[in-house]
Amino acid sequence: METIVKITREKMQFYLIWLSSGEKLRVSEDILVKHRLLKGQEMSEQLIAEIKKAGSYDVGLQLALHYLSYQLRTKKEIRDYLREKEVAHQDREKIIAQLQELALLDDYIYSESYVRTVMKTSDKGPSQIAQQLKLKGIEEEAVQQGLSLYTPEEQLITASKAAEKGMRRYREKSFKDAIQKTKMYLIQRGFSKDIAEQAMADQEFEKDEDQELEQLKKQGDRLWARHRNLESGKRSLKIRQSLYQKGFDYELISQFISEKELEDDEE
């Protein structure tokens, strides 16, 4: 037999029952009332075993409900949370089934809600959203149901905004290089190649000749200084190749190199 030494209250209407052996039982208020547990009461091993069995499920359910009170969760998130709280495996699965029965846990609803939120708050494309949903344990069918809300028209609107952001990010590149890198940026954000190309076409980005020349000179000057120890012909060829690979026009490159060579001759 064990004797209840004391009963202390915890958060979320949980109680700790301290036994004379030093063992502690964590129970809900329902179990406390049901068994009329009081300080000084003697408890048989059978009663302790019964309370432990009922307590794991009951406490786990209350923990899950509290966890769900903040926001929607996936089955995987609930399962992982209960595992962290050391709720027994069989009770975890019972709790998940109970939550589904109460319509408090539904990965299809979660997927739809997640897609709506991401569409409003980010510039992510469908592939990246799908990847994140799968990391949350959402199965393919539920993922696709959520993504059905992200229509091609909505994707194009979001991709176009992301394209503007990408072009600003790569403004120090050549126009050609900026276009290529922005398109790759859109694909990396989860948009298809077709949507990325359509978004770039719809924006009708135009080359700013003055800016293009400024960026060529900036990058060209750095390359000229880096290769200053090379023989003149090799240096010019190497810099010409590097600038061409960066997407600058051949004529502008030739003009730049001619000016630099003229400067060297005048020194």
PDB file of C-alpha atoms in Angstrom:
ATOM      1  CA  MET A   1       0.000   0.000   0.000  1.00  0.00           C
ATOM      2  CA  GLU A   2       1.048   3.553  -0.648  1.00  0.00           C
ATOM      3  CA  THR A   3      -0.045   6.708   1.116  1.00  0.00           C
ATOM      4  CA  ILE A   4      -0.669  10.078  -0.529  1.00  0.00           C
ATOM      5  CA  VAL A   5       1.787  12.458   1.125  1.00  0.00           C
ATOM      6  CA  LYS A   6       0.605  15.594  -0.648  1.00  0.00           C
ATOM      7  CA  ILE A   7      -1.196  16.827  -3.736  1.00  0.00           C
ATOM      8  CA  THR A   8       0.076  19.871  -5.635  1.00  0.00           C
ATOM      9  CA  ARG A   9      -1.540  21.713  -8.504  1.00  0.00           C
ATOM     10  CA  GLU A  10       0.232  22.309 -11.785  1.00  0.00           C
ATOM     11  CA  LYS A  11      -0.621  24.259 -14.915  1.00  0.00           C
ATOM     12  CA  MET A  12      -3.568  23.364 -17.129  1.00  0.00           C
ATOM     13  CA  GLN A  13      -5.579  21.799 -14.269  1.00  0.00           C
ATOM     14  CA  PHE A  14      -3.103  18.988 -13.712  1.00  0.00           C
ATOM     15  CA  TYR A  15      -2.165  17.666 -10.277  1.00  0.00           C
ATOM     16  CA  LEU A  16       0.854  15.859  -8.883  1.00  0.00           C
ATOM     17  CA  ILE A  17       0.128  13.148  -6.341  1.00  0.00           C
ATOM     18  CA  TRP A  18       3.148  12.561  -4.115  1.00  0.00           C
ATOM     19  CA  LEU A  19       3.275   9.018  -2.712  1.00  0.00           C
ATOM     20  CA  SER A  20       5.048   7.794   0.420  1.00  0.00           C
ATOM     21  CA  SER A  21       7.519   5.833  -1.728  1.00  0.00           C
ATOM     22  CA  GLY A  22       8.638   9.051  -3.410  1.00  0.00           C
ATOM     23  CA  GLU A  23       6.828   8.238  -6.651  1.00  0.00           C
ATOM     24  CA  LYS A  24       4.715  10.982  -8.264  1.00  0.00           C
ATOM     25  CA  LEU A  25       1.567  10.528 -10.310  1.00  0.00           C
ATOM     26  CA  ARG A  26       0.466  13.214 -12.734  1.00  0.00           C
ATOM     27  CA  VAL A  27      -3.318  13.248 -13.111  1.00  0.00           C
ATOM     28  CA  SER A  28      -6.067  15.474 -14.433  1.00  0.00           C
ATOM     29  CA  GLU A  29      -8.724  17.084 -12.272  1.00  0.00           C
ATOM     30  CA  ASP A  30     -11.262  14.560 -13.600  1.00  0.00           C
ATOM     31  CA  ILE A  31      -9.252  11.615 -12.285  1.00  0.00           C
ATOM     32  CA  LEU A  32      -8.662  13.375  -8.976  1.00  0.00           C
ATOM     33  CA  VAL A  33     -12.403  13.860  -8.495  1.00  0.00           C
ATOM     34  CA  LYS A  34     -13.395  10.458  -9.876  1.00  0.00           C
ATOM     35  CA  HIS A  35     -11.222   8.559  -7.369  1.00  0.00           C
ATOM     36  CA  ARG A  36     -11.701  11.120  -4.584  1.00  0.00           C
ATOM     37  CA  LEU A  37      -7.972  11.337  -4.014  1.00  0.00           C
ATOM     38  CA  LEU A  38      -6.985  13.171  -0.838  1.00  0.00           C
ATOM     39  CA  LYS A  39      -3.874  13.703   1.249  1.00  0.00           C
ATOM     40  CA  GLY A  40      -3.364  10.833   3.706  1.00  0.00           C
ATOM     41  CA  GLN A  41      -5.382   8.389   1.626  1.00  0.00           C
ATOM     42  CA  GLU A  42      -3.999   4.878   1.185  1.00  0.00           C
ATOM     43  CA  MET A  43      -3.753   3.519  -2.349  1.00  0.00           C
ATOM     44  CA  SER A  44      -3.460  -0.110  -3.422  1.00  0.00           C
ATOM     45  CA  GLU A  45      -1.087  -1.197  -6.165  1.00  0.00           C
ATOM     46  CA  GLN A  46      -4.123  -2.001  -8.317  1.00  0.00           C
ATOM     47  CA  LEU A  47      -5.505   1.532  -7.926  1.00  0.00           C
ATOM     48  CA  ILE A  48      -2.097   3.067  -8.659  1.00  0.00           C
ATOM     49  CA  ALA A  49      -1.793   0.952 -11.830  1.00  0.00           C
ATOM     50  CA  GLU A  50      -5.310   1.955 -12.880  1.00  0.00           C
ATOM     51  CA  ILE A  51      -4.609   5.643 -12.342  1.00  0.00           C
ATOM     52  CA  LYS A  52      -1.325   5.411 -14.229  1.00  0.00           C
ATOM     53  CA  LYS A  53      -3.077   3.780 -17.180  1.00  0.00           C
ATOM     54  CA  ALA A  54      -5.932   6.272 -17.240  1.00  0.00           C
ATOM     55  CA  GLY A  55      -3.688   9.193 -16.398  1.00  0.00           C
ATOM     56  CA  SER A  56      -1.387   8.776 -19.391  1.00  0.00           C
ATOM     57  CA  TYR A  57      -4.269   9.080 -21.854  1.00  0.00           C
ATOM     58  CA  ASP A  58      -6.142  11.740 -19.899  1.00  0.00           C
ATOM     59  CA  VAL A  59      -3.109  13.956 -19.338  1.00  0.00           C
ATOM     60  CA  GLY A  60      -1.969  13.438 -22.911  1.00  0.00           C
ATOM     61  CA  LEU A  61      -5.368  14.480 -24.248  1.00  0.00           C
ATOM     62  CA  GLN A  62      -5.367  17.638 -22.158  1.00  0.00           C
ATOM     63  CA  LEU A  63      -1.832  18.451 -23.306  1.00  0.00           C
ATOM     64  CA  ALA A  64      -2.849  17.967 -26.939  1.00  0.00           C
ATOM     65  CA  LEU A  65      -5.937  20.152 -26.543  1.00  0.00           C
ATOM     66  CA  HIS A  66      -3.820  22.890 -24.976  1.00  0.00           C
ATOM     67  CA  TYR A  67      -1.278  22.572 -27.801  1.00  0.00           C
ATOM     68  CA  LEU A  68      -4.080  22.879 -30.347  1.00  0.00           C
ATOM     69  CA  SER A  69      -5.551  25.943 -28.656  1.00  0.00           C
ATOM     70  CA  TYR A  70      -2.843  28.186 -30.131  1.00  0.00           C
ATOM     71  CA  GLN A  71      -3.118  27.166 -33.779  1.00  0.00           C
ATOM     72  CA  LEU A  72      -3.886  24.314 -36.151  1.00  0.00           C
ATOM     73  CA  ARG A  73      -1.540  21.345 -35.932  1.00  0.00           C
ATOM     74  CA  THR A  74      -0.754  18.330 -38.072  1.00  0.00           C
ATOM     75  CA  LYS A  75      -0.990  14.741 -36.874  1.00  0.00           C
ATOM     76  CA  LYS A  76       2.800  14.547 -36.954  1.00  0.00           C
ATOM     77  CA  GLU A  77       3.151  17.681 -34.824  1.00  0.00           C
ATOM     78  CA  ILE A  78       0.728  16.306 -32.213  1.00  0.00           C
ATOM     79  CA  ARG A  79       2.451  12.928 -32.240  1.00  0.00           C
ATOM     80  CA  ASP A  80       5.907  14.512 -31.819  1.00  0.00           C
ATOM     81  CA  TYR A  81       4.651  16.832 -29.071  1.00  0.00           C
ATOM     82  CA  LEU A  82       3.125  13.969 -27.078  1.00  0.00           C
ATOM     83  CA  ARG A  83       6.299  11.936 -27.513  1.00  0.00           C
ATOM     84  CA  GLU A  84       8.293  14.828 -26.032  1.00  0.00           C
ATOM     85  CA  LYS A  85       5.848  14.856 -23.112  1.00  0.00           C
ATOM     86  CA  GLU A  86       6.529  11.125 -22.630  1.00  0.00           C
ATOM     87  CA  VAL A  87       2.977  10.042 -23.349  1.00  0.00           C
ATOM     88  CA  ALA A  88       2.867   6.297 -24.081  1.00  0.00           C
ATOM     89  CA  HIS A  89       2.755   5.281 -27.755  1.00  0.00           C
ATOM     90  CA  GLN A  90      -0.616   3.543 -27.552  1.00  0.00           C
ATOM     91  CA  ASP A  91      -2.094   6.582 -25.833  1.00  0.00           C
ATOM     92  CA  ARG A  92      -0.649   8.929 -28.439  1.00  0.00           C
ATOM     93  CA  GLU A  93      -2.454   7.077 -31.192  1.00  0.00           C
ATOM     94  CA  LYS A  94      -5.712   6.964 -29.206  1.00  0.00           C
ATOM     95  CA  ILE A  95      -5.467  10.711 -28.597  1.00  0.00           C
ATOM     96  CA  ILE A  96      -4.890  11.434 -32.285  1.00  0.00           C
ATOM     97  CA  ALA A  97      -7.900   9.290 -33.189  1.00  0.00           C
ATOM     98  CA  GLN A  98     -10.018  11.095 -30.599  1.00  0.00           C
ATOM     99  CA  LEU A  99      -8.969  14.518 -31.861  1.00  0.00           C
ATOM    100  CA  GLN A 100      -9.817  13.512 -35.416  1.00  0.00           C
ATOM    101  CA  GLU A 101     -13.202  12.260 -34.289  1.00  0.00           C
ATOM    102  CA  LEU A 102     -13.818  15.620 -32.623  1.00  0.00           C
ATOM    103  CA  ALA A 103     -12.810  17.356 -35.884  1.00  0.00           C
ATOM    104  CA  LEU A 104      -9.978  19.135 -34.070  1.00  0.00           C
ATOM    105  CA  LEU A 105      -7.254  17.477 -36.112  1.00  0.00           C
ATOM    106  CA  ASP A 106      -7.451  17.298 -39.911  1.00  0.00           C
ATOM    107  CA  ASP A 107      -4.412  17.376 -42.184  1.00  0.00           C
ATOM    108  CA  TYR A 108      -6.548  18.344 -45.189  1.00  0.00           C
ATOM    109  CA  ILE A 109      -7.870  21.434 -43.415  1.00  0.00           C
ATOM    110  CA  TYR A 110      -4.372  22.195 -42.154  1.00  0.00           C
ATOM    111  CA  SER A 111      -2.982  21.985 -45.700  1.00  0.00           C
ATOM    112  CA  GLU A 112      -5.591  24.396 -47.056  1.00  0.00           C
ATOM    113  CA  SER A 113      -5.075  26.837 -44.200  1.00  0.00           C
ATOM    114  CA  TYR A 114      -1.289  26.703 -44.566  1.00  0.00           C
ATOM    115  CA  VAL A 115      -1.446  27.378 -48.312  1.00  0.00           C
ATOM    116  CA  ARG A 116      -3.798  30.343 -47.834  1.00  0.00           C
ATOM    117  CA  THR A 117      -1.478  31.853 -45.221  1.00  0.00           C
ATOM    118  CA  VAL A 118       1.693  31.397 -47.266  1.00  0.00           C
ATOM    119  CA  MET A 119       0.004  32.852 -50.363  1.00  0.00           C
ATOM    120  CA  LYS A 120      -0.813  36.015 -48.403  1.00  0.00           C
ATOM    121  CA  THR A 121       2.439  36.427 -46.500  1.00  0.00           C
ATOM    122  CA  SER A 122       5.273  35.215 -48.733  1.00  0.00           C
ATOM    123  CA  ASP A 123       6.525  34.891 -52.303  1.00  0.00           C
ATOM    124  CA  LYS A 124       6.929  31.106 -52.220  1.00  0.00           C
ATOM    125  CA  GLY A 125       5.861  28.968 -55.132  1.00  0.00           C
ATOM    126  CA  PRO A 126       3.882  25.718 -54.961  1.00  0.00           C
ATOM    127  CA  SER A 127       6.886  23.356 -55.009  1.00  0.00           C
ATOM    128  CA  GLN A 128       8.438  24.977 -51.940  1.00  0.00           C
ATOM    129  CA  ILE A 129       5.087  25.007 -50.135  1.00  0.00           C
ATOM    130  CA  ALA A 130       4.601  21.313 -50.922  1.00  0.00           C
ATOM    131  CA  GLN A 131       8.050  20.521 -49.529  1.00  0.00           C
ATOM    132  CA  GLN A 132       7.289  22.325 -46.274  1.00  0.00           C
ATOM    133  CA  LEU A 133       3.929  20.587 -45.895  1.00  0.00           C
ATOM    134  CA  LYS A 134       5.577  17.193 -46.367  1.00  0.00           C
ATOM    135  CA  LEU A 135       8.115  18.049 -43.674  1.00  0.00           C
ATOM    136  CA  LYS A 136       5.129  18.606 -41.389  1.00  0.00           C
ATOM    137  CA  GLY A 137       3.954  15.082 -42.126  1.00  0.00           C
ATOM    138  CA  ILE A 138       1.186  15.958 -44.583  1.00  0.00           C
ATOM    139  CA  GLU A 139       0.475  13.181 -47.084  1.00  0.00           C
ATOM    140  CA  GLU A 140       0.539  13.815 -50.827  1.00  0.00           C
ATOM    141  CA  GLU A 141      -3.231  13.822 -51.341  1.00  0.00           C
ATOM    142  CA  ALA A 142      -3.744  16.437 -48.624  1.00  0.00           C
ATOM    143  CA  VAL A 143      -0.826  18.477 -49.980  1.00  0.00           C
ATOM    144  CA  GLN A 144      -2.370  18.565 -53.441  1.00  0.00           C
ATOM    145  CA  GLN A 145      -5.768  19.532 -52.047  1.00  0.00           C
ATOM    146  CA  GLY A 146      -4.188  22.529 -50.352  1.00  0.00           C
ATOM    147  CA  LEU A 147      -2.190  23.505 -53.424  1.00  0.00           C
ATOM    148  CA  SER A 148      -5.341  23.465 -55.560  1.00  0.00           C
ATOM    149  CA  LEU A 149      -6.111  26.833 -53.944  1.00  0.00           C
ATOM    150  CA  TYR A 150      -2.921  28.276 -55.440  1.00  0.00           C
ATOM    151  CA  THR A 151      -4.148  28.781 -58.988  1.00  0.00           C
ATOM    152  CA  PRO A 152      -1.805  29.541 -61.918  1.00  0.00           C
ATOM    153  CA  GLU A 153      -3.204  33.083 -61.938  1.00  0.00           C
ATOM    154  CA  GLU A 154      -2.307  33.566 -58.270  1.00  0.00           C
ATOM    155  CA  GLN A 155       1.108  32.015 -58.852  1.00  0.00           C
ATOM    156  CA  LEU A 156       1.794  34.458 -61.685  1.00  0.00           C
ATOM    157  CA  ILE A 157       0.864  37.464 -59.544  1.00  0.00           C
ATOM    158  CA  THR A 158       3.172  36.320 -56.741  1.00  0.00           C
ATOM    159  CA  ALA A 159       5.980  35.346 -59.124  1.00  0.00           C
ATOM    160  CA  SER A 160       5.832  38.767 -60.799  1.00  0.00           C
ATOM    161  CA  LYS A 161       6.301  40.495 -57.454  1.00  0.00           C
ATOM    162  CA  ALA A 162       9.172  38.144 -56.638  1.00  0.00           C
ATOM    163  CA  ALA A 163      10.727  38.932 -60.034  1.00  0.00           C
ATOM    164  CA  GLU A 164      10.870  42.631 -59.163  1.00  0.00           C
ATOM    165  CA  LYS A 165      12.546  41.718 -55.884  1.00  0.00           C
ATOM    166  CA  GLY A 166      15.023  39.499 -57.709  1.00  0.00           C
ATOM    167  CA  MET A 167      15.979  42.183 -60.220  1.00  0.00           C
ATOM    168  CA  ARG A 168      16.674  44.599 -57.355  1.00  0.00           C
ATOM    169  CA  ARG A 169      18.791  41.946 -55.662  1.00  0.00           C
ATOM    170  CA  TYR A 170      20.926  41.490 -58.779  1.00  0.00           C
ATOM    171  CA  ARG A 171      21.053  45.136 -59.850  1.00  0.00           C
ATOM    172  CA  GLU A 172      24.859  45.120 -59.700  1.00  0.00           C
ATOM    173  CA  LYS A 173      25.003  42.353 -62.307  1.00  0.00           C
ATOM    174  CA  SER A 174      24.807  42.782 -66.047  1.00  0.00           C
ATOM    175  CA  PHE A 175      21.239  42.979 -67.370  1.00  0.00           C
ATOM    176  CA  LYS A 176      21.535  39.547 -68.998  1.00  0.00           C
ATOM    177  CA  ASP A 177      22.989  37.999 -65.858  1.00  0.00           C
ATOM    178  CA  ALA A 178      20.345  39.660 -63.675  1.00  0.00           C
ATOM    179  CA  ILE A 179      17.572  38.235 -65.872  1.00  0.00           C
ATOM    180  CA  GLN A 180      19.029  34.720 -65.691  1.00  0.00           C
ATOM    181  CA  LYS A 181      19.633  34.837 -61.954  1.00  0.00           C
ATOM    182  CA  THR A 182      16.175  36.251 -61.258  1.00  0.00           C
ATOM    183  CA  LYS A 183      14.575  33.470 -63.294  1.00  0.00           C
ATOM    184  CA  MET A 184      16.588  30.922 -61.299  1.00  0.00           C
ATOM    185  CA  TYR A 185      15.560  32.704 -58.099  1.00  0.00           C
ATOM    186  CA  LEU A 186      11.882  32.196 -59.011  1.00  0.00           C
ATOM    187  CA  ILE A 187      12.422  28.505 -59.691  1.00  0.00           C
ATOM    188  CA  GLN A 188      14.251  28.118 -56.384  1.00  0.00           C
ATOM    189  CA  ARG A 189      11.292  29.798 -54.660  1.00  0.00           C
ATOM    190  CA  GLY A 190       9.150  26.943 -55.940  1.00  0.00           C
ATOM    191  CA  PHE A 191       7.662  28.237 -59.185  1.00  0.00           C
ATOM    192  CA  SER A 192       7.644  26.172 -62.363  1.00  0.00           C
ATOM    193  CA  LYS A 193       9.876  27.147 -65.284  1.00  0.00           C
ATOM    194  CA  ASP A 194       6.804  28.202 -67.288  1.00  0.00           C
ATOM    195  CA  ILE A 195       5.498  30.490 -64.525  1.00  0.00           C
ATOM    196  CA  ALA A 196       8.974  31.959 -63.997  1.00  0.00           C
ATOM    197  CA  GLU A 197       9.384  32.748 -67.689  1.00  0.00           C
ATOM    198  CA  GLN A 198       5.872  34.187 -67.949  1.00  0.00           C
ATOM    199  CA  ALA A 199       6.463  36.410 -64.907  1.00  0.00           C
ATOM    200  CA  MET A 200       9.708  37.725 -66.392  1.00  0.00           C
ATOM    201  CA  ALA A 201       8.008  38.377 -69.725  1.00  0.00           C
ATOM    202  CA  ASP A 202       5.054  40.153 -68.137  1.00  0.00           C
ATOM    203  CA  GLN A 203       7.330  42.521 -66.222  1.00  0.00           C
ATOM    204  CA  GLU A 204       8.983  43.668 -69.477  1.00  0.00           C
ATOM    205  CA  PHE A 205      12.281  44.544 -67.806  1.00  0.00           C
ATOM    206  CA  GLU A 206      14.354  46.925 -69.906  1.00  0.00           C
ATOM    207  CA  LYS A 207      18.076  47.390 -69.956  1.00  0.00           C
ATOM    208  CA  ASP A 208      19.349  50.691 -68.556  1.00  0.00           C
ATOM    209  CA  GLU A 209      22.340  51.426 -70.773  1.00  0.00           C
ATOM    210  CA  ASP A 210      23.924  53.887 -68.345  1.00  0.00           C
ATOM    211  CA  GLN A 211      23.594  51.448 -65.452  1.00  0.00           C
ATOM    212  CA  GLU A 212      24.915  48.624 -67.627  1.00  0.00           C
ATOM    213  CA  LEU A 213      28.028  50.633 -68.492  1.00  0.00           C
ATOM    214  CA  GLU A 214      28.500  51.625 -64.848  1.00  0.00           C
ATOM    215  CA  GLN A 215      28.370  48.007 -63.687  1.00  0.00           C
ATOM    216  CA  LEU A 216      30.695  46.885 -66.461  1.00  0.00           C
ATOM    217  CA  LYS A 217      33.276  49.506 -65.461  1.00  0.00           C
ATOM    218  CA  LYS A 218      32.957  48.614 -61.779  1.00  0.00           C
ATOM    219  CA  GLN A 219      33.491  44.914 -62.358  1.00  0.00           C
ATOM    220  CA  GLY A 220      36.025  45.523 -65.098  1.00  0.00           C
ATOM    221  CA  ASP A 221      38.154  47.754 -62.869  1.00  0.00           C
ATOM    222  CA  ARG A 222      38.246  45.046 -60.215  1.00  0.00           C
ATOM    223  CA  LEU A 223      39.326  42.458 -62.766  1.00  0.00           C
ATOM    224  CA  TRP A 224      41.933  44.828 -64.219  1.00  0.00           C
ATOM    225  CA  ALA A 225      43.462  45.346 -60.795  1.00  0.00           C
ATOM    226  CA  ARG A 226      43.327  41.618 -59.969  1.00  0.00           C
ATOM    227  CA  HIS A 227      45.212  40.672 -63.158  1.00  0.00           C
ATOM    228  CA  ARG A 228      47.545  43.641 -63.290  1.00  0.00           C
ATOM    229  CA  ASN A 229      50.634  41.399 -63.169  1.00  0.00           C
ATOM    230  CA  LEU A 230      49.712  39.506 -66.334  1.00  0.00           C
ATOM    231  CA  GLU A 231      51.217  40.345 -69.694  1.00  0.00           C
ATOM    232  CA  SER A 232      49.081  42.988 -71.418  1.00  0.00           C
ATOM    233  CA  GLY A 233      47.603  40.759 -74.130  1.00  0.00           C
ATOM    234  CA  LYS A 234      46.785  37.913 -71.745  1.00  0.00           C
ATOM    235  CA  ARG A 235      45.256  40.322 -69.254  1.00  0.00           C
ATOM    236  CA  SER A 236      42.965  41.881 -71.861  1.00  0.00           C
ATOM    237  CA  LEU A 237      41.882  38.453 -73.150  1.00  0.00           C
ATOM    238  CA  LYS A 238      41.187  37.110 -69.663  1.00  0.00           C
ATOM    239  CA  ILE A 239      39.150  40.160 -68.665  1.00  0.00           C
ATOM    240  CA  ARG A 240      37.251  40.120 -71.970  1.00  0.00           C
ATOM    241  CA  GLN A 241      36.267  36.477 -71.350  1.00  0.00           C
ATOM    242  CA  SER A 242      35.274  37.123 -67.737  1.00  0.00           C
ATOM    243  CA  LEU A 243      33.056  40.096 -68.572  1.00  0.00           C
ATOM    244  CA  TYR A 244      31.455  38.252 -71.474  1.00  0.00           C
ATOM    245  CA  GLN A 245      30.628  35.325 -69.171  1.00  0.00           C
ATOM    246  CA  LYS A 246      28.999  37.810 -66.815  1.00  0.00           C
ATOM    247  CA  GLY A 247      26.587  38.773 -69.575  1.00  0.00           C
ATOM    248  CA  PHE A 248      27.959  42.115 -70.764  1.00  0.00           C
ATOM    249  CA  ASP A 249      27.745  43.087 -74.441  1.00  0.00           C
ATOM    250  CA  TYR A 250      30.813  42.388 -76.520  1.00  0.00           C
ATOM    251  CA  GLU A 251      30.947  45.931 -77.907  1.00  0.00           C
ATOM    252  CA  LEU A 252      30.841  47.522 -74.453  1.00  0.00           C
ATOM    253  CA  ILE A 253      33.558  45.155 -73.264  1.00  0.00           C
ATOM    254  CA  SER A 254      35.758  46.054 -76.206  1.00  0.00           C
ATOM    255  CA  GLN A 255      35.208  49.757 -75.543  1.00  0.00           C
ATOM    256  CA  PHE A 256      36.134  49.328 -71.877  1.00  0.00           C
ATOM    257  CA  ILE A 257      39.305  47.350 -72.615  1.00  0.00           C
ATOM    258  CA  SER A 258      40.419  49.845 -75.270  1.00  0.00           C
ATOM    259  CA  GLU A 259      40.032  52.672 -72.750  1.00  0.00           C
ATOM    260  CA  LYS A 260      41.985  50.772 -70.085  1.00  0.00           C
ATOM    261  CA  GLU A 261      44.762  49.901 -72.502  1.00  0.00           C
ATOM    262  CA  LEU A 262      44.954  53.560 -73.544  1.00  0.00           C
ATOM    263  CA  GLU A 263      45.202  54.596 -69.895  1.00  0.00           C
ATOM    264  CA  ASP A 264      48.094  52.157 -69.410  1.00  0.00           C
ATOM    265  CA  ASP A 265      49.904  53.500 -72.443  1.00  0.00           C
ATOM    266  CA  GLU A 266      49.624  57.048 -71.103  1.00  0.00           C
ATOM    267  CA  GLU A 267      51.162  56.143 -67.726  1.00  0.00           C
TER     268      GLU A 267
END
